[in-house]
Amino acid sequence: MAAPILTASGVSKRFGPVQALQNVAFHVAPGEVHALLGINGAGKSTFIKILSGIIQKDGGQITVGGEEVHFRTPEDAIRAGIATVQQHPELVPDMTGLDNIFLGRESARRGLFSRIDQRGLERRAKALLSRFPVALDLTLEVGRMSAVEREAVAILQAIAGENTRVLILDEPTSTLTDIEREDLFALMGLLKAQGIAIIYITHQLEEVFAIADSFSIFRNGTCVARMTVDEAKAGRVSLADLMLGEAIGDIFPPRAATAPGDAVLEVGALCLQGDFDGISLTARKGEVLGIFGLVGSGCDELAKAIFGVTPPDSGTLRLRGQVVRLTSPRAALDAGVFLVPGDRRTEGLVLSRAALFNVPLANLRRAAAGRWSLRRRRMQGDARALTGDVALHPPSLTTPASGFSGGNQQKIVLAKGLYSQADVYIFVEPTVGVDIGARAKIYALMRQLSRDAAVIVISSDCDEVHGVADRTLALHKGRQVEPVSGVFSRDALLMAGIMGEVAQ
């Protein structure tokens, strides 16, 4: 393999009492896809932010192309040839793909009154697509694009400069379907062929063997392992065990050993025009109900209809046998229904506020304890206990939610759900961006909650639904698909969600 284009040695970073990175060594070569792995809080995000110029290292050395570099701003990193696509790319949905790619670089001249050269932008886009030919209509507004098309725009935006030598992709497949994932891998292949080094962060461990040449594993702020994918295959290395430092075993807890209890939530012939039609289901205490469906199946819309975000056009909801009309999330929370949304950043958290603010939001009556004002000391004690239950890392109640990794943001949402003390918990895509160790803890939490509440898990990950649920059904293009025999096998559930058919 060629000499490394980027190296790091002895890189360290501390945040107050927390040693986030300690003497990290790392390197990646031109045209190499290198997976960066580790559980949430292992130091991956801190390391990537240092490489991207977002934060500065405390010590150590970084070289690009054999020359030592010091990044004080993201612009410094870009000038050195390091481009980053964050887990949630910041694109302007009302602007076209073309305008997003060259946003801030519309003119060769700088200044307040510099003119946008539209024809020049089109020529530059044509040249860019000649290097990386992807099927992408850049005249389309980003808000109307699919998830993989938006990811492609973000990547083209990142590499639009002439000197990009290293591309960092942070959880790029977290919202993609299997087919869209393959499209992204094809684009990564084009980048690799052009000699661009790719640092690939993912929690989907099967992707490492599908796309990467090599990988590094971070644990507790240090790089504890580095090897090629071929070496890992030959040695039958368990990536999960390396990440955790111990054998993990089966990440799914045992299913309920006893028969489920009384019905808590009953959904009858629920309809929402254009999204789903005639959905009927029962969620019982003592079991986990799983619903599998791909993007566009109506799963997310169903969850939001039950939670009162978008009230259905027709149908009934019963809670503990009583008909209810949940016309808002506030009404749902008051009735004892809690939703862990699929998009935690925009629907689950106030990112600018700390965990101490976010956790009690769903149950302010509990936070006030019958008084006219919030009881801060009690609220703080409860929040500390609940964030401990979900293993928030670092265990800070005062850090803004935006300062945590995606997986730890999800843990704050889960703590918020525990604080709500609900009778019905609906989890939508509960483990997106969550490492395998934290996933096991989340599944165990679901099982624990199901002892006293009804739990519904809605996901586009068939293995997740089948692994964690006692009973399953599928949604396909807004239509409910149930097993003939009462229980879906894993393959039959997958077929039901993809094709809308029940295997005979």
PDB file of C-alpha atoms in Angstrom, residues 214-387:
ATOM      1  CA  SER A 214      -8.926  -1.789   7.013  1.00  0.00           C
ATOM      2  CA  PHE A 215     -10.190  -0.557  10.359  1.00  0.00           C
ATOM      3  CA  SER A 216      -9.153   0.943  13.676  1.00  0.00           C
ATOM      4  CA  ILE A 217     -10.980   0.438  16.940  1.00  0.00           C
ATOM      5  CA  PHE A 218     -11.120   3.125  19.624  1.00  0.00           C
ATOM      6  CA  ARG A 219     -11.865   2.263  23.247  1.00  0.00           C
ATOM      7  CA  ASN A 220     -11.730   4.637  26.211  1.00  0.00           C
ATOM      8  CA  GLY A 221      -9.981   7.324  24.173  1.00  0.00           C
ATOM      9  CA  THR A 222      -7.194   5.149  22.756  1.00  0.00           C
ATOM     10  CA  CYS A 223      -6.730   3.178  19.550  1.00  0.00           C
ATOM     11  CA  VAL A 224      -6.664  -0.420  20.781  1.00  0.00           C
ATOM     12  CA  ALA A 225      -6.536  -2.256  17.444  1.00  0.00           C
ATOM     13  CA  ARG A 226      -5.776  -1.715  13.778  1.00  0.00           C
ATOM     14  CA  MET A 227      -5.832  -4.386  11.076  1.00  0.00           C
ATOM     15  CA  THR A 228      -6.914  -5.075   7.536  1.00  0.00           C
ATOM     16  CA  VAL A 229     -10.297  -6.579   6.794  1.00  0.00           C
ATOM     17  CA  ASP A 230      -8.569  -9.625   5.279  1.00  0.00           C
ATOM     18  CA  GLU A 231      -6.660 -10.165   8.526  1.00  0.00           C
ATOM     19  CA  ALA A 232      -9.881  -9.902  10.522  1.00  0.00           C
ATOM     20  CA  LYS A 233     -11.630 -12.417   8.263  1.00  0.00           C
ATOM     21  CA  ALA A 234      -8.734 -14.866   8.436  1.00  0.00           C
ATOM     22  CA  GLY A 235      -8.593 -14.601  12.222  1.00  0.00           C
ATOM     23  CA  ARG A 236     -12.384 -14.654  12.633  1.00  0.00           C
ATOM     24  CA  VAL A 237     -12.101 -11.475  14.674  1.00  0.00           C
ATOM     25  CA  SER A 238     -15.240 -10.232  16.434  1.00  0.00           C
ATOM     26  CA  LEU A 239     -15.452  -6.474  15.922  1.00  0.00           C
ATOM     27  CA  ALA A 240     -18.067  -6.185  18.665  1.00  0.00           C
ATOM     28  CA  ASP A 241     -15.860  -7.946  21.197  1.00  0.00           C
ATOM     29  CA  LEU A 242     -12.918  -5.697  20.301  1.00  0.00           C
ATOM     30  CA  MET A 243     -15.048  -2.585  20.659  1.00  0.00           C
ATOM     31  CA  LEU A 244     -16.378  -3.606  24.055  1.00  0.00           C
ATOM     32  CA  GLY A 245     -13.269  -5.327  25.390  1.00  0.00           C
ATOM     33  CA  GLU A 246     -15.382  -8.358  26.257  1.00  0.00           C
ATOM     34  CA  ALA A 247     -17.561 -10.994  24.627  1.00  0.00           C
ATOM     35  CA  ILE A 248     -21.046  -9.611  24.015  1.00  0.00           C
ATOM     36  CA  GLY A 249     -22.997 -12.731  23.091  1.00  0.00           C
ATOM     37  CA  ASP A 250     -26.587 -12.290  21.910  1.00  0.00           C
ATOM     38  CA  ILE A 251     -27.596  -8.625  21.998  1.00  0.00           C
ATOM     39  CA  PHE A 252     -31.318  -9.474  22.192  1.00  0.00           C
ATOM     40  CA  PRO A 253     -32.770 -10.330  25.622  1.00  0.00           C
ATOM     41  CA  PRO A 254     -34.877 -13.480  26.095  1.00  0.00           C
ATOM     42  CA  ARG A 255     -38.477 -13.160  25.019  1.00  0.00           C
ATOM     43  CA  ALA A 256     -41.279 -13.037  27.557  1.00  0.00           C
ATOM     44  CA  ALA A 257     -41.645 -16.354  29.363  1.00  0.00           C
ATOM     45  CA  THR A 258     -45.264 -15.759  30.352  1.00  0.00           C
ATOM     46  CA  ALA A 259     -48.401 -14.929  28.420  1.00  0.00           C
ATOM     47  CA  PRO A 260     -49.009 -11.194  27.842  1.00  0.00           C
ATOM     48  CA  GLY A 261     -51.377  -9.326  30.112  1.00  0.00           C
ATOM     49  CA  ASP A 262     -54.284  -7.016  29.416  1.00  0.00           C
ATOM     50  CA  ALA A 263     -54.506  -4.823  26.338  1.00  0.00           C
ATOM     51  CA  VAL A 264     -53.162  -1.334  27.038  1.00  0.00           C
ATOM     52  CA  LEU A 265     -53.435   0.199  23.546  1.00  0.00           C
ATOM     53  CA  GLU A 266     -55.940  -0.877  20.896  1.00  0.00           C
ATOM     54  CA  VAL A 267     -55.814   0.646  17.416  1.00  0.00           C
ATOM     55  CA  GLY A 268     -58.896   0.076  15.268  1.00  0.00           C
ATOM     56  CA  ALA A 269     -59.031   0.648  11.496  1.00  0.00           C
ATOM     57  CA  LEU A 270     -56.821   3.739  11.696  1.00  0.00           C
ATOM     58  CA  CYS A 271     -56.532   5.689   8.440  1.00  0.00           C
ATOM     59  CA  LEU A 272     -54.518   8.700   7.315  1.00  0.00           C
ATOM     60  CA  GLN A 273     -55.001   9.608   3.683  1.00  0.00           C
ATOM     61  CA  GLY A 274     -51.886   9.099   1.595  1.00  0.00           C
ATOM     62  CA  ASP A 275     -49.938   7.396   4.397  1.00  0.00           C
ATOM     63  CA  PHE A 276     -51.733   4.306   5.730  1.00  0.00           C
ATOM     64  CA  ASP A 277     -55.144   2.665   5.638  1.00  0.00           C
ATOM     65  CA  GLY A 278     -57.039   0.365   7.985  1.00  0.00           C
ATOM     66  CA  ILE A 279     -54.348  -0.310  10.593  1.00  0.00           C
ATOM     67  CA  SER A 280     -55.543  -2.410  13.543  1.00  0.00           C
ATOM     68  CA  LEU A 281     -53.308  -3.679  16.319  1.00  0.00           C
ATOM     69  CA  THR A 282     -53.227  -4.409  20.031  1.00  0.00           C
ATOM     70  CA  ALA A 283     -50.311  -3.723  22.353  1.00  0.00           C
ATOM     71  CA  ARG A 284     -50.364  -5.583  25.656  1.00  0.00           C
ATOM     72  CA  LYS A 285     -48.572  -5.307  28.942  1.00  0.00           C
ATOM     73  CA  GLY A 286     -45.887  -7.963  29.238  1.00  0.00           C
ATOM     74  CA  GLU A 287     -44.871  -8.139  25.573  1.00  0.00           C
ATOM     75  CA  VAL A 288     -42.995  -6.204  22.899  1.00  0.00           C
ATOM     76  CA  LEU A 289     -44.912  -5.655  19.648  1.00  0.00           C
ATOM     77  CA  GLY A 290     -42.664  -5.184  16.599  1.00  0.00           C
ATOM     78  CA  ILE A 291     -43.610  -3.412  13.359  1.00  0.00           C
ATOM     79  CA  PHE A 292     -41.269  -3.679  10.371  1.00  0.00           C
ATOM     80  CA  GLY A 293     -41.476  -1.363   7.383  1.00  0.00           C
ATOM     81  CA  LEU A 294     -39.178   0.376   4.949  1.00  0.00           C
ATOM     82  CA  VAL A 295     -39.011   4.100   4.275  1.00  0.00           C
ATOM     83  CA  GLY A 296     -42.357   5.094   2.743  1.00  0.00           C
ATOM     84  CA  SER A 297     -44.252   2.218   4.349  1.00  0.00           C
ATOM     85  CA  GLY A 298     -46.234   4.524   6.640  1.00  0.00           C
ATOM     86  CA  CYS A 299     -44.527   3.357   9.835  1.00  0.00           C
ATOM     87  CA  ASP A 300     -43.323   6.768  10.946  1.00  0.00           C
ATOM     88  CA  GLU A 301     -46.680   8.333  10.101  1.00  0.00           C
ATOM     89  CA  LEU A 302     -48.505   5.640  12.095  1.00  0.00           C
ATOM     90  CA  ALA A 303     -46.381   6.341  15.178  1.00  0.00           C
ATOM     91  CA  LYS A 304     -47.036  10.074  14.892  1.00  0.00           C
ATOM     92  CA  ALA A 305     -50.771   9.507  14.416  1.00  0.00           C
ATOM     93  CA  ILE A 306     -50.962   7.465  17.616  1.00  0.00           C
ATOM     94  CA  PHE A 307     -48.921  10.119  19.428  1.00  0.00           C
ATOM     95  CA  GLY A 308     -51.188  12.940  18.275  1.00  0.00           C
ATOM     96  CA  VAL A 309     -48.702  14.714  15.993  1.00  0.00           C
ATOM     97  CA  THR A 310     -50.922  14.114  12.964  1.00  0.00           C
ATOM     98  CA  PRO A 311     -54.399  12.997  14.088  1.00  0.00           C
ATOM     99  CA  PRO A 312     -55.813  10.255  11.806  1.00  0.00           C
ATOM    100  CA  ASP A 313     -58.701  10.821   9.416  1.00  0.00           C
ATOM    101  CA  SER A 314     -60.672   7.903  10.839  1.00  0.00           C
ATOM    102  CA  GLY A 315     -60.413   4.943  13.181  1.00  0.00           C
ATOM    103  CA  THR A 316     -60.317   4.547  16.936  1.00  0.00           C
ATOM    104  CA  LEU A 317     -57.759   4.483  19.711  1.00  0.00           C
ATOM    105  CA  ARG A 318     -58.454   2.817  23.045  1.00  0.00           C
ATOM    106  CA  LEU A 319     -56.261   3.135  26.117  1.00  0.00           C
ATOM    107  CA  ARG A 320     -57.015   0.652  28.919  1.00  0.00           C
ATOM    108  CA  GLY A 321     -60.377  -0.007  27.260  1.00  0.00           C
ATOM    109  CA  GLN A 322     -61.467   3.632  26.975  1.00  0.00           C
ATOM    110  CA  VAL A 323     -61.828   5.430  23.633  1.00  0.00           C
ATOM    111  CA  VAL A 324     -59.487   8.433  23.469  1.00  0.00           C
ATOM    112  CA  ARG A 325     -58.812  11.214  20.983  1.00  0.00           C
ATOM    113  CA  LEU A 326     -55.150  12.190  21.051  1.00  0.00           C
ATOM    114  CA  THR A 327     -55.111  15.452  19.103  1.00  0.00           C
ATOM    115  CA  SER A 328     -51.652  16.588  20.198  1.00  0.00           C
ATOM    116  CA  PRO A 329     -48.441  15.203  21.723  1.00  0.00           C
ATOM    117  CA  ARG A 330     -49.398  16.936  24.978  1.00  0.00           C
ATOM    118  CA  ALA A 331     -52.681  15.013  25.031  1.00  0.00           C
ATOM    119  CA  ALA A 332     -50.800  11.766  24.309  1.00  0.00           C
ATOM    120  CA  LEU A 333     -48.314  12.383  27.125  1.00  0.00           C
ATOM    121  CA  ASP A 334     -51.144  13.212  29.523  1.00  0.00           C
ATOM    122  CA  ALA A 335     -52.838   9.945  28.507  1.00  0.00           C
ATOM    123  CA  GLY A 336     -49.644   7.964  29.176  1.00  0.00           C
ATOM    124  CA  VAL A 337     -48.224   7.516  25.665  1.00  0.00           C
ATOM    125  CA  PHE A 338     -44.562   8.321  24.977  1.00  0.00           C
ATOM    126  CA  LEU A 339     -42.880   8.379  21.547  1.00  0.00           C
ATOM    127  CA  VAL A 340     -39.157   7.925  21.000  1.00  0.00           C
ATOM    128  CA  PRO A 341     -39.068   9.578  17.540  1.00  0.00           C
ATOM    129  CA  GLY A 342     -37.008   8.436  14.583  1.00  0.00           C
ATOM    130  CA  ASP A 343     -35.339  11.846  14.244  1.00  0.00           C
ATOM    131  CA  ARG A 344     -34.027  12.592  17.726  1.00  0.00           C
ATOM    132  CA  ARG A 345     -32.331  15.836  16.691  1.00  0.00           C
ATOM    133  CA  THR A 346     -35.408  17.668  15.418  1.00  0.00           C
ATOM    134  CA  GLU A 347     -38.212  15.780  17.173  1.00  0.00           C
ATOM    135  CA  GLY A 348     -36.759  14.434  20.400  1.00  0.00           C
ATOM    136  CA  LEU A 349     -34.385  17.004  21.866  1.00  0.00           C
ATOM    137  CA  VAL A 350     -33.763  20.682  22.428  1.00  0.00           C
ATOM    138  CA  LEU A 351     -30.178  20.459  21.198  1.00  0.00           C
ATOM    139  CA  SER A 352     -29.052  23.755  22.677  1.00  0.00           C
ATOM    140  CA  ARG A 353     -30.138  22.732  26.171  1.00  0.00           C
ATOM    141  CA  ALA A 354     -28.593  20.287  28.627  1.00  0.00           C
ATOM    142  CA  ALA A 355     -29.794  16.841  29.683  1.00  0.00           C
ATOM    143  CA  LEU A 356     -31.116  18.373  32.908  1.00  0.00           C
ATOM    144  CA  PHE A 357     -33.477  20.480  30.771  1.00  0.00           C
ATOM    145  CA  ASN A 358     -34.413  17.749  28.268  1.00  0.00           C
ATOM    146  CA  VAL A 359     -35.079  14.785  30.552  1.00  0.00           C
ATOM    147  CA  PRO A 360     -38.052  16.237  32.547  1.00  0.00           C
ATOM    148  CA  LEU A 361     -39.798  17.828  29.545  1.00  0.00           C
ATOM    149  CA  ALA A 362     -42.300  15.013  29.052  1.00  0.00           C
ATOM    150  CA  ASN A 363     -43.494  15.039  32.675  1.00  0.00           C
ATOM    151  CA  LEU A 364     -43.295  18.488  34.214  1.00  0.00           C
ATOM    152  CA  ARG A 365     -45.958  17.527  36.760  1.00  0.00           C
ATOM    153  CA  ARG A 366     -43.489  15.031  38.210  1.00  0.00           C
ATOM    154  CA  ALA A 367     -40.766  17.694  38.150  1.00  0.00           C
ATOM    155  CA  ALA A 368     -43.019  20.099  40.067  1.00  0.00           C
ATOM    156  CA  ALA A 369     -44.300  17.419  42.470  1.00  0.00           C
ATOM    157  CA  GLY A 370     -47.598  19.216  43.043  1.00  0.00           C
ATOM    158  CA  ARG A 371     -46.091  22.659  43.463  1.00  0.00           C
ATOM    159  CA  TRP A 372     -46.328  25.771  41.293  1.00  0.00           C
ATOM    160  CA  SER A 373     -42.612  25.689  40.439  1.00  0.00           C
ATOM    161  CA  LEU A 374     -40.126  22.998  39.469  1.00  0.00           C
ATOM    162  CA  ARG A 375     -38.245  21.294  42.286  1.00  0.00           C
ATOM    163  CA  ARG A 376     -34.753  21.596  40.849  1.00  0.00           C
ATOM    164  CA  ARG A 377     -32.944  19.468  43.411  1.00  0.00           C
ATOM    165  CA  ARG A 378     -35.364  16.568  43.016  1.00  0.00           C
ATOM    166  CA  MET A 379     -35.365  16.990  39.234  1.00  0.00           C
ATOM    167  CA  GLN A 380     -31.561  16.909  39.222  1.00  0.00           C
ATOM    168  CA  GLY A 381     -31.474  13.736  41.305  1.00  0.00           C
ATOM    169  CA  ASP A 382     -34.016  11.999  39.057  1.00  0.00           C
ATOM    170  CA  ALA A 383     -32.195  13.078  35.876  1.00  0.00           C
ATOM    171  CA  ARG A 384     -28.861  11.879  37.257  1.00  0.00           C
ATOM    172  CA  ALA A 385     -30.333   8.479  38.157  1.00  0.00           C
ATOM    173  CA  LEU A 386     -32.050   8.006  34.785  1.00  0.00           C
ATOM    174  CA  THR A 387     -29.058   9.087  32.681  1.00  0.00           C
TER     175      THR A 387
END
